[in-house]
PDB file of C-alpha atoms in Angstrom:
ATOM      1  CA  MET A   1      33.780  84.387 147.743  1.00  0.00           C
ATOM      2  CA  ILE A   2      37.516  84.508 148.374  1.00  0.00           C
ATOM      3  CA  LYS A   3      38.148  81.848 145.726  1.00  0.00           C
ATOM      4  CA  LEU A   4      35.881  83.691 143.298  1.00  0.00           C
ATOM      5  CA  GLY A   5      37.735  86.921 144.026  1.00  0.00           C
ATOM      6  CA  ASN A   6      41.058  85.198 143.372  1.00  0.00           C
ATOM      7  CA  PHE A   7      39.692  83.821 140.112  1.00  0.00           C
ATOM      8  CA  PHE A   8      38.690  87.271 138.861  1.00  0.00           C
ATOM      9  CA  PHE A   9      42.048  88.714 139.946  1.00  0.00           C
ATOM     10  CA  VAL A  10      43.968  86.050 138.031  1.00  0.00           C
ATOM     11  CA  LEU A  11      41.689  86.506 135.027  1.00  0.00           C
ATOM     12  CA  PHE A  12      42.174  90.263 135.113  1.00  0.00           C
ATOM     13  CA  PHE A  13      45.916  89.805 135.384  1.00  0.00           C
ATOM     14  CA  ILE A  14      46.021  87.435 132.405  1.00  0.00           C
ATOM     15  CA  VAL A  15      43.906  89.830 130.330  1.00  0.00           C
ATOM     16  CA  PHE A  16      46.208  92.684 131.336  1.00  0.00           C
ATOM     17  CA  LEU A  17      49.306  90.723 130.250  1.00  0.00           C
ATOM     18  CA  LEU A  18      47.627  89.792 126.984  1.00  0.00           C
ATOM     19  CA  ILE A  19      46.801  93.441 126.258  1.00  0.00           C
ATOM     20  CA  CYS A  20      50.379  94.462 127.075  1.00  0.00           C
ATOM     21  CA  TYR A  21      51.691  91.816 124.689  1.00  0.00           C
ATOM     22  CA  LEU A  22      49.341  92.735 121.863  1.00  0.00           C
ATOM     23  CA  LYS A  23      49.968  96.433 122.362  1.00  0.00           C
ATOM     24  CA  LYS A  24      53.704  96.198 123.122  1.00  0.00           C
ATOM     25  CA  ASP A  25      54.631  98.486 120.234  1.00  0.00           C
ATOM     26  CA  TYR A  26      52.144 101.088 121.463  1.00  0.00           C
ATOM     27  CA  PHE A  27      53.493 100.978 125.028  1.00  0.00           C
ATOM     28  CA  ASN A  28      57.093 101.009 123.773  1.00  0.00           C
ATOM     29  CA  ASN A  29      56.409 104.098 121.659  1.00  0.00           C
ATOM     30  CA  LYS A  30      54.606 105.696 124.576  1.00  0.00           C
ATOM     31  CA  LEU A  31      57.529 105.048 126.890  1.00  0.00           C
ATOM     32  CA  THR A  32      59.963 106.458 124.322  1.00  0.00           C
ATOM     33  CA  TYR A  33      57.779 109.537 123.960  1.00  0.00           C
ATOM     34  CA  LEU A  34      57.624 110.026 127.727  1.00  0.00           C
ATOM     35  CA  LEU A  35      61.411 109.704 128.074  1.00  0.00           C
ATOM     36  CA  LEU A  36      61.973 112.136 125.233  1.00  0.00           C
ATOM     37  CA  SER A  37      59.457 114.564 126.717  1.00  0.00           C
ATOM     38  CA  TYR A  38      61.175 114.323 130.089  1.00  0.00           C
ATOM     39  CA  SER A  39      64.567 114.802 128.443  1.00  0.00           C
ATOM     40  CA  ASN A  40      63.300 117.910 126.677  1.00  0.00           C
ATOM     41  CA  TYR A  41      61.840 119.218 129.901  1.00  0.00           C
ATOM     42  CA  VAL A  42      65.087 118.901 131.859  1.00  0.00           C
ATOM     43  CA  GLY A  43      67.341 119.838 128.906  1.00  0.00           C
ATOM     44  CA  MET A  44      68.718 116.313 128.349  1.00  0.00           C
ATOM     45  CA  VAL A  45      68.671 116.260 124.560  1.00  0.00           C
ATOM     46  CA  LEU A  46      71.536 116.552 122.126  1.00  0.00           C
ATOM     47  CA  ASN A  47      71.859 120.169 121.023  1.00  0.00           C
ATOM     48  CA  GLU A  48      75.409 120.474 119.679  1.00  0.00           C
ATOM     49  CA  VAL A  49      78.340 118.236 118.700  1.00  0.00           C
ATOM     50  CA  TYR A  50      81.884 119.619 118.665  1.00  0.00           C
ATOM     51  CA  ILE A  51      84.691 117.600 117.064  1.00  0.00           C
ATOM     52  CA  SER A  52      88.329 118.641 117.525  1.00  0.00           C
ATOM     53  CA  GLY A  53      91.640 117.043 116.543  1.00  0.00           C
ATOM     54  CA  ARG A  54      90.418 115.881 113.137  1.00  0.00           C
ATOM     55  CA  LYS A  55      92.952 116.188 110.298  1.00  0.00           C
ATOM     56  CA  HIS A  56      92.436 113.263 107.943  1.00  0.00           C
ATOM     57  CA  GLU A  57      89.277 111.397 108.880  1.00  0.00           C
ATOM     58  CA  LYS A  58      86.138 112.685 107.187  1.00  0.00           C
ATOM     59  CA  LYS A  59      83.725 114.468 109.508  1.00  0.00           C
ATOM     60  CA  GLU A  60      80.765 112.599 108.034  1.00  0.00           C
ATOM     61  CA  ASN A  61      82.347 109.272 109.059  1.00  0.00           C
ATOM     62  CA  ILE A  62      82.521 110.440 112.675  1.00  0.00           C
ATOM     63  CA  VAL A  63      78.939 111.743 112.583  1.00  0.00           C
ATOM     64  CA  ALA A  64      77.697 108.489 111.030  1.00  0.00           C
ATOM     65  CA  ILE A  65      79.355 106.324 113.685  1.00  0.00           C
ATOM     66  CA  LEU A  66      77.674 108.376 116.429  1.00  0.00           C
ATOM     67  CA  ASN A  67      74.251 107.268 115.143  1.00  0.00           C
ATOM     68  CA  MET A  68      72.703 110.306 116.857  1.00  0.00           C
ATOM     69  CA  ASN A  69      70.935 113.439 115.697  1.00  0.00           C
ATOM     70  CA  VAL A  70      70.389 116.841 117.235  1.00  0.00           C
ATOM     71  CA  GLY A  71      67.260 116.593 119.359  1.00  0.00           C
ATOM     72  CA  ASP A  72      67.816 112.950 120.375  1.00  0.00           C
ATOM     73  CA  SER A  73      67.542 112.088 124.037  1.00  0.00           C
ATOM     74  CA  ILE A  74      70.821 111.706 125.923  1.00  0.00           C
ATOM     75  CA  PHE A  75      69.056 110.420 129.030  1.00  0.00           C
ATOM     76  CA  SER A  76      70.769 107.025 128.856  1.00  0.00           C
ATOM     77  CA  LEU A  77      73.799 107.877 126.702  1.00  0.00           C
ATOM     78  CA  ASP A  78      76.700 105.416 127.157  1.00  0.00           C
ATOM     79  CA  ILE A  79      79.824 107.560 126.798  1.00  0.00           C
ATOM     80  CA  GLU A  80      82.269 104.643 126.871  1.00  0.00           C
ATOM     81  CA  MET A  81      80.373 102.739 124.197  1.00  0.00           C
ATOM     82  CA  LEU A  82      80.293 105.905 122.092  1.00  0.00           C
ATOM     83  CA  ARG A  83      84.072 106.286 122.474  1.00  0.00           C
ATOM     84  CA  LYS A  84      84.668 102.674 121.390  1.00  0.00           C
ATOM     85  CA  ARG A  85      82.580 103.237 118.267  1.00  0.00           C
ATOM     86  CA  ILE A  86      84.581 106.361 117.410  1.00  0.00           C
ATOM     87  CA  ASN A  87      87.864 104.484 117.943  1.00  0.00           C
ATOM     88  CA  SER A  88      86.762 101.886 115.379  1.00  0.00           C
ATOM     89  CA  VAL A  89      87.081 104.482 112.579  1.00  0.00           C
ATOM     90  CA  ALA A  90      90.235 103.941 110.482  1.00  0.00           C
ATOM     91  CA  TRP A  91      92.256 107.080 111.257  1.00  0.00           C
ATOM     92  CA  ILE A  92      91.329 107.258 114.951  1.00  0.00           C
ATOM     93  CA  LYS A  93      93.959 106.018 117.386  1.00  0.00           C
ATOM     94  CA  ASP A  94      92.049 107.191 120.461  1.00  0.00           C
ATOM     95  CA  SER A  95      89.387 109.660 121.493  1.00  0.00           C
ATOM     96  CA  LYS A  96      87.843 111.405 124.454  1.00  0.00           C
ATOM     97  CA  VAL A  97      84.124 112.112 124.746  1.00  0.00           C
ATOM     98  CA  TYR A  98      82.627 114.651 127.139  1.00  0.00           C
ATOM     99  CA  LEU A  99      78.945 115.286 127.770  1.00  0.00           C
ATOM    100  CA  LYS A 100      78.586 118.885 128.902  1.00  0.00           C
ATOM    101  CA  PRO A 101      75.610 120.896 130.174  1.00  0.00           C
ATOM    102  CA  LEU A 102      72.840 122.006 127.825  1.00  0.00           C
ATOM    103  CA  GLY A 103      73.225 118.941 125.630  1.00  0.00           C
ATOM    104  CA  GLN A 104      76.709 119.673 124.292  1.00  0.00           C
ATOM    105  CA  LEU A 105      78.781 116.670 123.191  1.00  0.00           C
ATOM    106  CA  ASP A 106      82.532 117.324 122.893  1.00  0.00           C
ATOM    107  CA  ILE A 107      84.653 114.804 120.970  1.00  0.00           C
ATOM    108  CA  VAL A 108      88.445 115.067 120.981  1.00  0.00           C
ATOM    109  CA  LEU A 109      90.177 112.923 118.362  1.00  0.00           C
ATOM    110  CA  PHE A 110      93.737 111.596 118.359  1.00  0.00           C
ATOM    111  CA  GLU A 111      94.570 110.385 114.875  1.00  0.00           C
ATOM    112  CA  TYR A 112      97.287 108.025 113.752  1.00  0.00           C
ATOM    113  CA  ILE A 113     100.308 109.740 112.217  1.00  0.00           C
ATOM    114  CA  PRO A 114     101.183 107.949 108.963  1.00  0.00           C
ATOM    115  CA  PHE A 115     104.817 106.937 108.696  1.00  0.00           C
ATOM    116  CA  GLY A 116     104.736 105.164 105.342  1.00  0.00           C
ATOM    117  CA  VAL A 117     102.822 102.961 102.934  1.00  0.00           C
ATOM    118  CA  LEU A 118     103.295  99.239 103.540  1.00  0.00           C
ATOM    119  CA  LYS A 119     102.950  96.742 100.714  1.00  0.00           C
ATOM    120  CA  ASP A 120     101.795  93.408 102.115  1.00  0.00           C
ATOM    121  CA  LYS A 121     100.630  90.518  99.911  1.00  0.00           C
ATOM    122  CA  GLY A 122      99.525  92.820  97.126  1.00  0.00           C
ATOM    123  CA  ASP A 123      97.609  95.213  99.370  1.00  0.00           C
ATOM    124  CA  TYR A 124      98.685  98.663 100.536  1.00  0.00           C
ATOM    125  CA  TYR A 125      98.258 100.039 104.044  1.00  0.00           C
ATOM    126  CA  LEU A 126      98.992 103.237 105.887  1.00  0.00           C
ATOM    127  CA  ILE A 127     101.267 102.333 108.763  1.00  0.00           C
ATOM    128  CA  ASN A 128     102.526 104.319 111.747  1.00  0.00           C
ATOM    129  CA  ASN A 129     106.036 104.249 113.213  1.00  0.00           C
ATOM    130  CA  GLU A 130     105.012 101.502 115.629  1.00  0.00           C
ATOM    131  CA  GLY A 131     104.080  99.128 112.830  1.00  0.00           C
ATOM    132  CA  ILE A 132     100.295  99.433 113.168  1.00  0.00           C
ATOM    133  CA  LYS A 133      98.400  99.086 109.892  1.00  0.00           C
ATOM    134  CA  PHE A 134      95.407 101.375 110.325  1.00  0.00           C
ATOM    135  CA  LYS A 135      93.979 101.991 106.862  1.00  0.00           C
ATOM    136  CA  THR A 136      93.842 100.197 103.518  1.00  0.00           C
ATOM    137  CA  ILE A 137      94.576 102.482 100.568  1.00  0.00           C
ATOM    138  CA  GLU A 138      95.103 102.358  96.816  1.00  0.00           C
ATOM    139  CA  HIS A 139      98.614 101.973  95.437  1.00  0.00           C
ATOM    140  CA  LEU A 140      99.032 105.565  94.217  1.00  0.00           C
ATOM    141  CA  GLU A 141      97.500 107.319  97.210  1.00  0.00           C
ATOM    142  CA  PHE A 142      99.759 109.365  99.522  1.00  0.00           C
ATOM    143  CA  PRO A 143     102.642 109.654  97.011  1.00  0.00           C
ATOM    144  CA  ASN A 144     104.775 111.672  99.445  1.00  0.00           C
ATOM    145  CA  LEU A 145     104.989 108.839 101.972  1.00  0.00           C
ATOM    146  CA  VAL A 146     107.861 106.340 101.931  1.00  0.00           C
ATOM    147  CA  ARG A 147     106.987 102.967 100.398  1.00  0.00           C
ATOM    148  CA  LEU A 148     107.862 100.050 102.673  1.00  0.00           C
ATOM    149  CA  TYR A 149     108.098  96.367 101.850  1.00  0.00           C
ATOM    150  CA  GLY A 150     109.950  93.186 102.706  1.00  0.00           C
ATOM    151  CA  GLU A 151     109.691  90.267 105.089  1.00  0.00           C
ATOM    152  CA  GLY A 152     110.075  91.130 108.780  1.00  0.00           C
ATOM    153  CA  LEU A 153     109.688  94.865 108.212  1.00  0.00           C
ATOM    154  CA  ILE A 154     107.077  95.517 110.886  1.00  0.00           C
ATOM    155  CA  ILE A 155     109.145  93.886 113.633  1.00  0.00           C
ATOM    156  CA  ALA A 156     112.119  96.131 112.901  1.00  0.00           C
ATOM    157  CA  ILE A 157     110.288  99.311 111.871  1.00  0.00           C
ATOM    158  CA  LYS A 158     111.438 101.273 114.920  1.00  0.00           C
ATOM    159  CA  GLU A 159     114.951 101.290 113.414  1.00  0.00           C
ATOM    160  CA  LEU A 160     113.790 103.423 110.497  1.00  0.00           C
ATOM    161  CA  PRO A 161     112.986 106.916 111.929  1.00  0.00           C
ATOM    162  CA  PRO A 162     116.584 107.663 113.035  1.00  0.00           C
ATOM    163  CA  ILE A 163     117.927 106.195 109.766  1.00  0.00           C
ATOM    164  CA  ILE A 164     115.662 108.419 107.685  1.00  0.00           C
ATOM    165  CA  LYS A 165     116.489 111.456 109.815  1.00  0.00           C
ATOM    166  CA  LYS A 166     120.220 111.015 109.264  1.00  0.00           C
ATOM    167  CA  LEU A 167     119.821 110.522 105.531  1.00  0.00           C
ATOM    168  CA  GLU A 168     117.646 113.619 105.248  1.00  0.00           C
ATOM    169  CA  GLN A 169     120.384 115.587 107.009  1.00  0.00           C
ATOM    170  CA  LEU A 170     122.530 114.606 104.019  1.00  0.00           C
ATOM    171  CA  ASN A 171     119.882 116.134 101.739  1.00  0.00           C
ATOM    172  CA  LEU A 172     118.789 112.709 100.511  1.00  0.00           C
ATOM    173  CA  GLN A 173     115.111 112.149  99.729  1.00  0.00           C
ATOM    174  CA  ILE A 174     113.875 108.659 100.577  1.00  0.00           C
ATOM    175  CA  THR A 175     111.294 107.088  98.268  1.00  0.00           C
ATOM    176  CA  LYS A 176     111.161 103.460  99.416  1.00  0.00           C
ATOM    177  CA  ILE A 177     112.780 101.106 101.922  1.00  0.00           C
ATOM    178  CA  GLU A 178     113.162  97.356 101.576  1.00  0.00           C
ATOM    179  CA  ARG A 179     113.665  94.871 104.396  1.00  0.00           C
ATOM    180  CA  VAL A 180     116.038  92.198 103.053  1.00  0.00           C
ATOM    181  CA  HIS A 181     115.659  88.643 104.390  1.00  0.00           C
ATOM    182  CA  SER A 182     114.426  89.999 107.749  1.00  0.00           C
ATOM    183  CA  ARG A 183     118.011  91.099 108.469  1.00  0.00           C
ATOM    184  CA  ARG A 184     118.901  94.487 107.015  1.00  0.00           C
ATOM    185  CA  TRP A 185     117.696  97.476 104.943  1.00  0.00           C
ATOM    186  CA  ASN A 186     118.036  98.756 101.398  1.00  0.00           C
ATOM    187  CA  VAL A 187     117.149 102.449 101.224  1.00  0.00           C
ATOM    188  CA  PHE A 188     116.172 103.920  97.838  1.00  0.00           C
ATOM    189  CA  THR A 189     116.588 107.620  97.146  1.00  0.00           C
ATOM    190  CA  LYS A 190     114.937 110.096  94.808  1.00  0.00           C
ATOM    191  CA  GLN A 191     118.426 110.901  93.544  1.00  0.00           C
ATOM    192  CA  GLY A 192     118.344 107.536  91.736  1.00  0.00           C
ATOM    193  CA  PHE A 193     120.624 105.269  93.798  1.00  0.00           C
ATOM    194  CA  TYR A 194     120.088 103.035  96.803  1.00  0.00           C
ATOM    195  CA  ILE A 195     122.042 102.375  99.989  1.00  0.00           C
ATOM    196  CA  LYS A 196     122.775  98.913 101.376  1.00  0.00           C
ATOM    197  CA  LEU A 197     122.848  99.099 105.159  1.00  0.00           C
ATOM    198  CA  PRO A 198     124.391  96.462 107.462  1.00  0.00           C
ATOM    199  CA  ASN A 199     122.304  94.273 109.735  1.00  0.00           C
ATOM    200  CA  VAL A 200     124.231  95.541 112.798  1.00  0.00           C
ATOM    201  CA  SER A 201     124.070  99.239 113.785  1.00  0.00           C
ATOM    202  CA  PRO A 202     122.559 100.454 110.506  1.00  0.00           C
ATOM    203  CA  GLU A 203     122.026 103.947 111.896  1.00  0.00           C
ATOM    204  CA  ASN A 204     125.678 104.357 112.875  1.00  0.00           C
ATOM    205  CA  SER A 205     126.893 103.128 109.487  1.00  0.00           C
ATOM    206  CA  ILE A 206     125.372 106.229 107.873  1.00  0.00           C
ATOM    207  CA  ASP A 207     128.035 108.353 109.599  1.00  0.00           C
ATOM    208  CA  ASN A 208     130.458 107.038 106.974  1.00  0.00           C
ATOM    209  CA  LEU A 209     128.532 109.012 104.351  1.00  0.00           C
ATOM    210  CA  TYR A 210     129.280 112.436 105.816  1.00  0.00           C
ATOM    211  CA  PRO A 211     132.677 112.749 104.025  1.00  0.00           C
ATOM    212  CA  LEU A 212     130.754 112.090 100.780  1.00  0.00           C
ATOM    213  CA  ASN A 213     128.217 114.839 101.371  1.00  0.00           C
ATOM    214  CA  ASN A 214     129.425 116.835  98.377  1.00  0.00           C
ATOM    215  CA  ILE A 215     129.713 113.846  96.072  1.00  0.00           C
ATOM    216  CA  GLU A 216     128.211 114.026  92.576  1.00  0.00           C
ATOM    217  CA  TYR A 217     125.316 111.558  92.591  1.00  0.00           C
ATOM    218  CA  ASN A 218     124.857 111.516  88.816  1.00  0.00           C
ATOM    219  CA  ASN A 219     125.138 108.001  87.407  1.00  0.00           C
ATOM    220  CA  LEU A 220     125.568 106.512  90.894  1.00  0.00           C
ATOM    221  CA  TYR A 221     123.833 103.125  91.203  1.00  0.00           C
ATOM    222  CA  SER A 222     124.409 102.083  94.821  1.00  0.00           C
ATOM    223  CA  ILE A 223     126.359 102.718  98.019  1.00  0.00           C
ATOM    224  CA  ASP A 224     127.293  99.643 100.052  1.00  0.00           C
ATOM    225  CA  LEU A 225     127.842 100.177 103.794  1.00  0.00           C
ATOM    226  CA  ARG A 226     127.546  96.548 104.851  1.00  0.00           C
ATOM    227  CA  ILE A 227     131.222  96.176 105.741  1.00  0.00           C
ATOM    228  CA  ASP A 228     132.306  98.166 108.790  1.00  0.00           C
ATOM    229  CA  ASN A 229     134.368 101.293 108.040  1.00  0.00           C
ATOM    230  CA  ARG A 230     134.184 100.660 104.322  1.00  0.00           C
ATOM    231  CA  ILE A 231     132.239 102.379 101.538  1.00  0.00           C
ATOM    232  CA  SER A 232     131.702 100.766  98.140  1.00  0.00           C
ATOM    233  CA  LEU A 233     130.322 102.874  95.310  1.00  0.00           C
ATOM    234  CA  LYS A 234     128.830 101.332  92.210  1.00  0.00           C
ATOM    235  CA  TYR A 235     128.017 103.346  89.108  1.00  0.00           C
ATOM    236  CA  ASN A 236     125.731 102.687  86.190  1.00  0.00           C
ATOM    237  CA  LYS A 237     127.603 101.455  83.149  1.00  0.00           C
TER     238      LYS A 237
END
């Protein structure tokens, strides 16, 4: 009798496993429904999404990367995984995600600040002042940003902000900057001429331009500051 009882128990167990396998979609849907019902009952569903800090990235790109809709269960929401997905969007440098009571999801974005447009092997990228390429763009996009090119530019890019600041104090508008042989800079201006900077202390060399602040730039081709304490002006013929 005991052996017969064991036989029927094993048989019942096998039949039960077979039914679970054949009806796995049904049980999975049932479990999902129960979790969603429980989430609704205790208020653990997504009701609102607030996004702050967004300036450039499209809102629909952030919403799409969330892969969530209002009314979805947040019972097992992985906040860190959600944050990593948001950070994978082009403009986003970092983000913070908070799940608040009553199903409110708060997303705080920290976007990259574009410093210039980098030309690299025929492609164009938005780049920040730390040399991070964060978005591929078309050639004519962002016309107000400085165009950057030349070998070794990214390694030395931190030299540029103080250089540009000093030149702007001289009322010069910078259009593009070239890194020459990974050693020094050529700075091109909207006024139509360019400035050759030395490979050593390029920022300090700009001080030599202050006596020329009132110079007439018409027909000027270039200013050479590569030799210490010397200014060479070249004009168009």
